[in-house]
Amino acid sequence: MSETARSPLQGPGFRWLLLYRICTLLSYQIVAVTVGWHVYELTRDPWSLGLIGLAEVIPFFCVAPFSGYLVDHLPRRKLGAAACCVLAANAAVLALIATGRLPIDGTWPIYAAIAVGGIGRSFLGPVYNALFARVLKREQFARGAGMGSVVFQAGLVLGPAAGGVLVGAAGKSAAYALAAGFAIAAALALLRMPVTEPAPQLQRGPVFASIGEGLRFVFGHQVLLAALALDMFAVLFGGAISLAPAFIKDVLHAGPEALGILRGAPALGSVAVAVWLSRRPLQANAGRILLGAVVGFGACMVGFGLSQLFWLSAFFLLLSGVFDGVSVVLRSTILQLSTPDDMRGRVSSVNSIFISSSNELGAFYSGAMARLLGLVPSVVLGGFVTMGVVAATAWRAPKLRQLDLRDIQ
């Protein structure tokens, strides 16, 4: 049987890696949903939701370049396990805040805990991407990226749903406690993973020169840079999901269970398309398909912003997830195929910075625009700007527009 036909799941290392990935995602997503509800319950201000993203992204940006360097030079599983322990401790502190056992008033302790979580999360992506290339053959990367996306999106479905249900049924502290348990499970999965890692090379060149090498590689690779930038700016302007608590309370007039459904709807759509792509990987016209998918994502955000019906809002978010799932799989495949093995940590940290720019800074942007323009106008405008970003990317990056994945395999 050829390596292309052989399922990546036949390797135990890849199965443990997927378990690590879904546990970290469940932990993070449960915290994200619970924190959003927690903060908005205290403030009733969309601006406070935007500050959640800012509180996480600032320490993330400061640490991410160094996390990529460390992943390239130190044992990756131990680093990942330590990062998971940080997430677990962070969730435990939030649980104590929710129960009132920490005698601290206001929202600043919540933001401080989020900032610590951002530091731990900066290691998760580089660890996953570096170990991905150690447990799979190159010929399996496209299928493995599809399966990884299935697990990723499944975590985005189950995490928000579990968080919303737990907040409504058992309270915020129970949701935070479950998130801590998933983080510990992720650490154990990494430590049990059978994989041969390269020998540590901490003294290989100056730190900043090594980090700069990874940055130069990404910014000198038109296809990779364009794919990352397209995702960053599209979700930055079109990622309205951070405003879901405000839409639930002020537009759709529902409860925390409905918030879990809205937060999970995009991921449910992404799971469906990722399952399809894991069995039928895209090859020809990959660049055009990627650009078209982001246009569809922007259009869905316009529809979500204009909807005043819960089921219709959920439908638009579900459809946005279908388009985003195509983008995630293609971007992941491009990243794995284009990156040399000895630079995977650093390049992945750059990728993580792009992703967090789109998610956390997008949350801050959405909160700020909602305060300036109102909830609905800010989301509708963001969807149209996303479609404009696609047009600009297609014009400035012809290699991405003409991309066939077979050319970089």
Short mmCIF file of C-alpha atoms in Angstrom, two decimals:
data_model
loop_
_atom_site.label_atom_id
_atom_site.label_comp_id
_atom_site.label_asym_id
_atom_site.label_seq_id
_atom_site.Cartn_x
_atom_site.Cartn_y
_atom_site.Cartn_z
CA MET A 1 0.00 0.00 0.00
CA SER A 2 1.37 3.44 -0.94
CA GLU A 3 1.88 6.12 1.71
CA THR A 4 -0.73 8.27 -0.04
CA ALA A 5 -3.37 5.52 0.25
CA ARG A 6 -2.37 4.56 3.83
CA SER A 7 -4.58 6.31 6.37
CA PRO A 8 -2.70 8.64 8.75
CA LEU A 9 -4.83 7.19 11.56
CA GLN A 10 -2.99 3.89 11.27
CA GLY A 11 -0.04 5.50 13.03
CA PRO A 12 -0.42 5.64 16.85
CA GLY A 13 1.63 8.84 17.03
CA PHE A 14 -0.89 10.71 14.89
CA ARG A 15 -3.80 9.44 16.98
CA TRP A 16 -2.19 10.73 20.19
CA LEU A 17 -1.46 14.03 18.43
CA LEU A 18 -5.12 14.40 17.46
CA LEU A 19 -6.17 13.64 21.04
CA TYR A 20 -3.83 16.39 22.25
CA ARG A 21 -5.31 18.78 19.71
CA ILE A 22 -8.97 18.20 20.51
CA CYS A 23 -8.38 18.35 24.28
CA THR A 24 -6.58 21.70 24.03
CA LEU A 25 -9.33 23.03 21.78
CA LEU A 26 -12.09 21.87 24.11
CA SER A 27 -10.32 23.48 27.05
CA TYR A 28 -9.77 26.78 25.27
CA GLN A 29 -13.24 26.96 23.70
CA ILE A 30 -15.05 26.20 26.95
CA VAL A 31 -13.09 28.98 28.62
CA ALA A 32 -13.74 31.36 25.71
CA VAL A 33 -17.52 30.87 25.83
CA THR A 34 -17.67 31.02 29.61
CA VAL A 35 -15.47 34.10 29.87
CA GLY A 36 -17.54 35.92 27.25
CA TRP A 37 -20.73 35.23 29.17
CA HIS A 38 -19.03 35.99 32.50
CA VAL A 39 -17.69 39.38 31.40
CA TYR A 40 -20.82 40.49 29.55
CA GLU A 41 -22.96 39.47 32.52
CA LEU A 42 -20.87 41.82 34.67
CA THR A 43 -20.62 44.75 32.25
CA ARG A 44 -23.39 44.54 29.59
CA ASP A 45 -20.96 46.35 27.27
CA PRO A 46 -19.79 44.97 23.86
CA TRP A 47 -16.54 46.87 24.37
CA SER A 48 -15.72 44.55 27.27
CA LEU A 49 -15.95 41.58 24.88
CA GLY A 50 -13.41 43.23 22.59
CA LEU A 51 -11.06 43.69 25.54
CA ILE A 52 -11.06 39.92 26.07
CA GLY A 53 -9.34 39.47 22.71
CA LEU A 54 -6.89 42.29 23.42
CA ALA A 55 -6.00 40.86 26.84
CA GLU A 56 -5.03 37.56 25.24
CA VAL A 57 -3.35 38.74 22.05
CA ILE A 58 -0.83 41.17 23.59
CA PRO A 59 1.04 38.56 25.69
CA PHE A 60 0.56 36.04 22.87
CA PHE A 61 2.35 38.34 20.42
CA CYS A 62 5.17 38.98 22.88
CA VAL A 63 5.81 35.28 23.51
CA ALA A 64 4.96 33.61 20.17
CA PRO A 65 8.28 34.33 18.35
CA PHE A 66 10.21 32.83 21.27
CA SER A 67 7.84 29.87 21.57
CA GLY A 68 8.56 28.95 17.95
CA TYR A 69 12.30 29.18 18.59
CA LEU A 70 12.01 26.96 21.67
CA VAL A 71 9.90 24.38 19.82
CA ASP A 72 12.65 24.12 17.18
CA HIS A 73 15.39 23.70 19.80
CA LEU A 74 13.89 21.89 22.83
CA PRO A 75 11.85 18.68 23.38
CA ARG A 76 8.49 19.50 21.84
CA ARG A 77 6.32 17.17 23.87
CA LYS A 78 7.58 18.52 27.19
CA LEU A 79 7.05 22.11 26.06
CA GLY A 80 3.52 21.30 24.92
CA ALA A 81 2.72 19.52 28.19
CA ALA A 82 3.97 22.52 30.18
CA ALA A 83 1.79 24.85 28.09
CA CYS A 84 -1.23 22.62 28.78
CA CYS A 85 -0.52 22.85 32.49
CA VAL A 86 -0.61 26.66 32.18
CA LEU A 87 -4.05 26.41 30.56
CA ALA A 88 -5.24 24.13 33.35
CA ALA A 89 -4.02 26.51 36.06
CA ASN A 90 -5.59 29.45 34.22
CA ALA A 91 -9.01 27.72 34.09
CA ALA A 92 -8.74 26.82 37.79
CA VAL A 93 -8.12 30.46 38.71
CA LEU A 94 -11.14 31.56 36.65
CA ALA A 95 -13.26 28.97 38.49
CA LEU A 96 -12.18 30.45 41.82
CA ILE A 97 -13.05 33.94 40.56
CA ALA A 98 -16.48 32.75 39.42
CA THR A 99 -17.26 31.21 42.82
CA GLY A 100 -16.07 34.29 44.67
CA ARG A 101 -13.36 32.38 46.54
CA LEU A 102 -10.78 34.92 45.43
CA PRO A 103 -11.62 38.18 47.23
CA ILE A 104 -11.13 40.36 44.13
CA ASP A 105 -13.71 42.71 42.59
CA GLY A 106 -14.19 43.90 39.02
CA THR A 107 -13.25 42.35 35.70
CA TRP A 108 -9.49 42.98 35.76
CA PRO A 109 -8.66 39.60 37.40
CA ILE A 110 -10.52 37.87 34.55
CA TYR A 111 -8.51 39.80 31.97
CA ALA A 112 -5.28 38.98 33.84
CA ALA A 113 -6.11 35.27 33.78
CA ILE A 114 -6.87 35.51 30.05
CA ALA A 115 -3.45 37.09 29.51
CA VAL A 116 -1.72 34.18 31.24
CA GLY A 117 -3.71 31.78 29.08
CA GLY A 118 -2.49 33.62 25.99
CA ILE A 119 1.11 32.88 26.98
CA GLY A 120 0.39 29.17 27.31
CA ARG A 121 -1.57 29.06 24.07
CA SER A 122 1.34 30.52 22.09
CA PHE A 123 3.08 27.11 22.32
CA LEU A 124 0.14 24.92 21.25
CA GLY A 125 0.16 25.55 17.50
CA PRO A 126 3.94 25.30 16.99
CA VAL A 127 4.06 22.07 19.01
CA TYR A 128 1.24 20.54 16.97
CA ASN A 129 2.67 21.52 13.59
CA ALA A 130 6.19 20.40 14.47
CA LEU A 131 5.03 17.00 15.73
CA PHE A 132 2.67 16.62 12.75
CA ALA A 133 5.68 16.33 10.44
CA ARG A 134 7.35 13.79 12.78
CA VAL A 135 4.45 11.31 12.88
CA LEU A 136 3.40 11.44 9.19
CA LYS A 137 5.08 10.91 5.85
CA ARG A 138 5.12 13.84 3.44
CA GLU A 139 2.76 11.98 1.09
CA GLN A 140 0.20 11.87 3.92
CA PHE A 141 0.27 15.59 4.71
CA ALA A 142 -2.81 16.53 2.65
CA ARG A 143 -4.99 13.81 4.19
CA GLY A 144 -3.51 14.43 7.62
CA ALA A 145 -4.28 18.16 7.35
CA GLY A 146 -7.87 17.29 6.50
CA MET A 147 -8.19 14.96 9.48
CA GLY A 148 -6.53 17.52 11.72
CA SER A 149 -9.05 20.07 10.54
CA VAL A 150 -11.91 17.67 11.32
CA VAL A 151 -10.63 17.36 14.89
CA PHE A 152 -9.98 21.10 15.12
CA GLN A 153 -13.49 21.99 13.99
CA ALA A 154 -15.04 19.25 16.13
CA GLY A 155 -13.43 20.94 19.11
CA LEU A 156 -14.91 24.25 17.98
CA VAL A 157 -18.36 22.61 17.86
CA LEU A 158 -18.24 20.62 21.08
CA GLY A 159 -16.35 23.16 23.19
CA PRO A 160 -18.80 26.07 22.84
CA ALA A 161 -21.80 23.73 23.11
CA ALA A 162 -20.43 22.14 26.28
CA GLY A 163 -19.51 25.52 27.71
CA GLY A 164 -22.94 27.01 27.02
CA VAL A 165 -24.82 24.03 28.42
CA LEU A 166 -22.65 23.88 31.55
CA VAL A 167 -22.97 27.60 32.23
CA GLY A 168 -26.75 27.34 31.98
CA ALA A 169 -27.10 24.08 33.92
CA ALA A 170 -24.30 24.06 36.50
CA GLY A 171 -22.78 27.52 36.49
CA LYS A 172 -19.57 29.16 35.28
CA SER A 173 -17.29 27.46 37.82
CA ALA A 174 -18.28 23.99 36.57
CA ALA A 175 -17.47 25.00 32.99
CA TYR A 176 -14.07 26.34 34.02
CA ALA A 177 -13.33 23.14 35.98
CA LEU A 178 -14.11 20.96 32.95
CA ALA A 179 -11.79 23.13 30.84
CA ALA A 180 -8.99 22.51 33.34
CA GLY A 181 -9.58 18.76 33.10
CA PHE A 182 -9.31 18.79 29.31
CA ALA A 183 -6.02 20.71 29.51
CA ILE A 184 -4.55 18.09 31.83
CA ALA A 185 -5.73 15.32 29.48
CA ALA A 186 -3.96 17.09 26.59
CA ALA A 187 -0.69 17.16 28.54
CA LEU A 188 -0.95 13.44 29.25
CA ALA A 189 -1.65 12.68 25.58
CA LEU A 190 1.55 14.45 24.55
CA LEU A 191 3.64 12.63 27.11
CA ARG A 192 2.27 9.25 25.95
CA MET A 193 2.87 9.95 22.25
CA PRO A 194 5.37 7.57 20.57
CA VAL A 195 7.54 9.81 18.42
CA THR A 196 11.23 10.29 17.71
CA GLU A 197 12.23 13.90 18.22
CA PRO A 198 15.42 15.56 16.95
CA ALA A 199 18.15 16.12 19.52
CA PRO A 200 17.86 19.46 21.39
CA GLN A 201 19.90 22.28 19.76
CA LEU A 202 19.40 25.23 22.06
CA GLN A 203 22.78 26.79 21.27
CA ARG A 204 22.32 26.87 17.52
CA GLY A 205 22.93 30.53 16.70
CA PRO A 206 21.69 33.75 18.31
CA VAL A 207 18.03 33.69 19.35
CA PHE A 208 16.92 36.78 17.46
CA ALA A 209 18.81 35.78 14.32
CA SER A 210 17.11 32.39 14.41
CA ILE A 211 13.67 33.99 14.87
CA GLY A 212 14.44 36.37 12.00
CA GLU A 213 15.25 33.40 9.78
CA GLY A 214 11.72 32.10 10.24
CA LEU A 215 10.22 35.52 9.53
CA ARG A 216 12.28 35.92 6.35
CA PHE A 217 11.16 32.52 5.12
CA VAL A 218 7.46 33.37 5.52
CA PHE A 219 7.69 36.88 4.07
CA GLY A 220 9.77 35.62 1.15
CA HIS A 221 7.25 32.90 0.20
CA GLN A 222 4.45 34.59 -1.78
CA VAL A 223 1.97 31.71 -1.66
CA LEU A 224 2.37 31.01 2.07
CA LEU A 225 2.37 34.70 3.02
CA ALA A 226 -0.70 35.42 0.89
CA ALA A 227 -2.63 32.47 2.35
CA LEU A 228 -1.83 33.55 5.92
CA ALA A 229 -2.56 37.23 5.26
CA LEU A 230 -5.83 36.40 3.51
CA ASP A 231 -7.04 34.47 6.54
CA MET A 232 -5.82 37.12 8.97
CA PHE A 233 -7.51 40.10 7.37
CA ALA A 234 -10.67 38.22 6.41
CA VAL A 235 -11.35 37.05 9.96
CA LEU A 236 -10.07 40.33 11.43
CA PHE A 237 -12.80 42.26 9.63
CA GLY A 238 -15.41 39.52 9.23
CA GLY A 239 -15.08 37.56 12.46
CA ALA A 240 -18.26 38.64 14.26
CA ILE A 241 -18.56 35.55 16.46
CA SER A 242 -16.95 37.35 19.41
CA LEU A 243 -20.07 39.55 19.52
CA ALA A 244 -22.35 36.53 19.88
CA PRO A 245 -23.11 37.20 23.59
CA ALA A 246 -24.34 40.69 22.67
CA PHE A 247 -26.42 39.37 19.75
CA ILE A 248 -27.95 36.69 21.99
CA LYS A 249 -28.98 39.14 24.70
CA ASP A 250 -29.85 42.27 22.70
CA VAL A 251 -30.95 41.08 19.23
CA LEU A 252 -32.05 37.45 19.45
CA HIS A 253 -33.15 37.54 23.13
CA ALA A 254 -32.04 34.03 24.10
CA GLY A 255 -29.98 32.40 26.86
CA PRO A 256 -26.51 30.84 27.34
CA GLU A 257 -27.54 27.57 25.67
CA ALA A 258 -28.28 29.52 22.48
CA LEU A 259 -24.86 31.16 22.80
CA GLY A 260 -23.25 27.72 22.74
CA ILE A 261 -25.18 26.86 19.58
CA LEU A 262 -24.14 30.06 17.80
CA ARG A 263 -20.51 29.64 18.85
CA GLY A 264 -20.52 26.03 17.66
CA ALA A 265 -22.43 26.51 14.38
CA PRO A 266 -19.44 27.69 12.29
CA ALA A 267 -17.36 24.75 13.46
CA LEU A 268 -20.15 22.29 12.64
CA GLY A 269 -20.06 23.49 9.03
CA SER A 270 -16.29 23.25 9.01
CA VAL A 271 -16.39 19.67 10.33
CA ALA A 272 -18.65 18.62 7.47
CA VAL A 273 -16.40 20.07 4.77
CA ALA A 274 -13.21 18.89 6.50
CA VAL A 275 -14.49 15.30 6.55
CA TRP A 276 -15.14 15.60 2.82
CA LEU A 277 -11.70 17.06 2.12
CA SER A 278 -9.91 14.45 4.25
CA ARG A 279 -11.24 11.83 1.82
CA ARG A 280 -10.96 13.93 -1.34
CA PRO A 281 -8.02 16.33 -0.92
CA LEU A 282 -8.01 19.38 -3.17
CA GLN A 283 -5.22 19.62 -5.72
CA ALA A 284 -6.04 21.57 -8.90
CA ASN A 285 -7.28 25.17 -8.72
CA ALA A 286 -6.57 25.25 -4.98
CA GLY A 287 -5.81 28.99 -5.06
CA ARG A 288 -9.04 29.96 -6.79
CA ILE A 289 -11.05 27.73 -4.46
CA LEU A 290 -9.39 29.36 -1.43
CA LEU A 291 -10.22 32.87 -2.67
CA GLY A 292 -13.82 31.90 -3.46
CA ALA A 293 -14.26 30.35 -0.02
CA VAL A 294 -13.25 33.58 1.72
CA VAL A 295 -15.69 35.56 -0.44
CA GLY A 296 -18.44 33.18 0.71
CA PHE A 297 -17.36 33.67 4.32
CA GLY A 298 -17.72 37.46 4.01
CA ALA A 299 -21.17 37.15 2.45
CA CYS A 300 -22.30 34.94 5.34
CA MET A 301 -21.19 37.57 7.84
CA VAL A 302 -23.36 40.13 6.06
CA GLY A 303 -26.33 37.76 6.33
CA PHE A 304 -25.65 37.07 10.01
CA GLY A 305 -25.50 40.76 10.81
CA LEU A 306 -28.85 41.45 9.13
CA SER A 307 -30.69 38.46 10.63
CA GLN A 308 -33.07 38.90 13.55
CA LEU A 309 -34.13 35.24 13.75
CA PHE A 310 -32.13 32.78 15.82
CA TRP A 311 -32.39 29.87 13.36
CA LEU A 312 -31.41 32.10 10.42
CA SER A 313 -28.44 33.50 12.32
CA ALA A 314 -27.32 29.97 13.15
CA PHE A 315 -27.70 28.97 9.49
CA PHE A 316 -25.49 31.82 8.26
CA LEU A 317 -22.85 30.92 10.85
CA LEU A 318 -23.07 27.24 9.85
CA LEU A 319 -22.55 28.19 6.18
CA SER A 320 -19.68 30.51 7.10
CA GLY A 321 -18.04 27.51 8.75
CA VAL A 322 -18.28 25.52 5.51
CA PHE A 323 -16.37 28.23 3.66
CA ASP A 324 -13.91 28.71 6.51
CA GLY A 325 -13.28 24.96 6.67
CA VAL A 326 -12.08 24.98 3.06
CA SER A 327 -9.74 27.85 3.91
CA VAL A 328 -8.37 26.10 7.03
CA VAL A 329 -7.58 22.83 5.25
CA LEU A 330 -5.91 24.54 2.29
CA ARG A 331 -3.89 26.87 4.50
CA SER A 332 -2.74 23.99 6.71
CA THR A 333 -1.71 21.93 3.69
CA ILE A 334 0.23 24.83 2.18
CA LEU A 335 1.98 25.42 5.52
CA GLN A 336 3.04 21.79 5.96
CA LEU A 337 4.19 21.30 2.35
CA SER A 338 6.13 24.57 2.17
CA THR A 339 8.03 24.52 5.49
CA PRO A 340 11.46 22.88 5.98
CA ASP A 341 11.48 20.47 8.94
CA ASP A 342 14.12 22.37 10.92
CA MET A 343 12.05 25.58 10.80
CA ARG A 344 8.60 24.21 11.61
CA GLY A 345 8.43 25.70 15.10
CA ARG A 346 9.41 29.20 14.01
CA VAL A 347 7.25 29.22 10.87
CA SER A 348 4.34 27.82 12.84
CA SER A 349 4.76 30.57 15.44
CA VAL A 350 4.46 33.14 12.63
CA ASN A 351 1.34 31.28 11.48
CA SER A 352 0.00 31.41 15.06
CA ILE A 353 0.58 35.15 15.16
CA PHE A 354 -1.43 35.55 11.96
CA ILE A 355 -4.24 33.38 13.32
CA SER A 356 -4.35 35.18 16.65
CA SER A 357 -4.29 38.50 14.85
CA SER A 358 -7.43 37.43 13.06
CA ASN A 359 -9.16 35.98 16.12
CA GLU A 360 -8.15 38.03 19.16
CA LEU A 361 -7.51 41.34 17.38
CA GLY A 362 -10.65 40.64 15.38
CA ALA A 363 -12.55 40.37 18.65
CA PHE A 364 -11.11 43.71 19.77
CA TYR A 365 -11.91 45.30 16.39
CA SER A 366 -15.46 43.95 16.46
CA GLY A 367 -16.06 45.27 19.97
CA ALA A 368 -14.67 48.69 19.07
CA MET A 369 -16.72 48.94 15.84
CA ALA A 370 -19.87 47.78 17.63
CA ARG A 371 -19.40 50.56 20.13
CA LEU A 372 -18.89 53.14 17.37
CA LEU A 373 -21.46 51.97 14.81
CA GLY A 374 -23.74 49.58 16.69
CA LEU A 375 -23.89 45.78 16.57
CA VAL A 376 -25.58 45.24 13.20
CA PRO A 377 -23.80 47.93 11.10
CA SER A 378 -20.37 46.84 12.36
CA VAL A 379 -20.92 43.19 11.35
CA VAL A 380 -22.40 44.03 7.93
CA LEU A 381 -19.55 46.43 7.14
CA GLY A 382 -17.00 43.83 8.22
CA GLY A 383 -18.45 41.27 5.81
CA PHE A 384 -18.13 43.64 2.87
CA VAL A 385 -14.57 44.58 3.85
CA THR A 386 -13.70 40.86 3.92
CA MET A 387 -14.80 40.49 0.31
CA GLY A 388 -12.68 43.51 -0.58
CA VAL A 389 -9.67 41.85 1.06
CA VAL A 390 -10.10 38.86 -1.27
CA ALA A 391 -10.05 41.11 -4.33
CA ALA A 392 -6.88 42.82 -3.12
CA THR A 393 -5.17 39.48 -2.38
CA ALA A 394 -6.06 38.04 -5.79
CA TRP A 395 -4.53 41.11 -7.42
CA ARG A 396 -1.35 41.29 -5.31
CA ALA A 397 -0.59 37.53 -5.13
CA PRO A 398 -0.94 35.96 -8.60
CA LYS A 399 0.94 32.82 -7.49
CA LEU A 400 -1.77 32.08 -4.94
CA ARG A 401 -4.48 32.69 -7.52
CA GLN A 402 -2.82 30.16 -9.86
CA LEU A 403 -1.89 27.64 -7.15
CA ASP A 404 -2.04 23.90 -7.81
CA LEU A 405 -1.01 21.91 -4.72
CA ARG A 406 0.72 19.33 -6.88
CA ASP A 407 3.32 21.95 -7.74
CA ILE A 408 4.63 22.09 -4.13
CA GLN A 409 4.43 18.39 -3.21
#
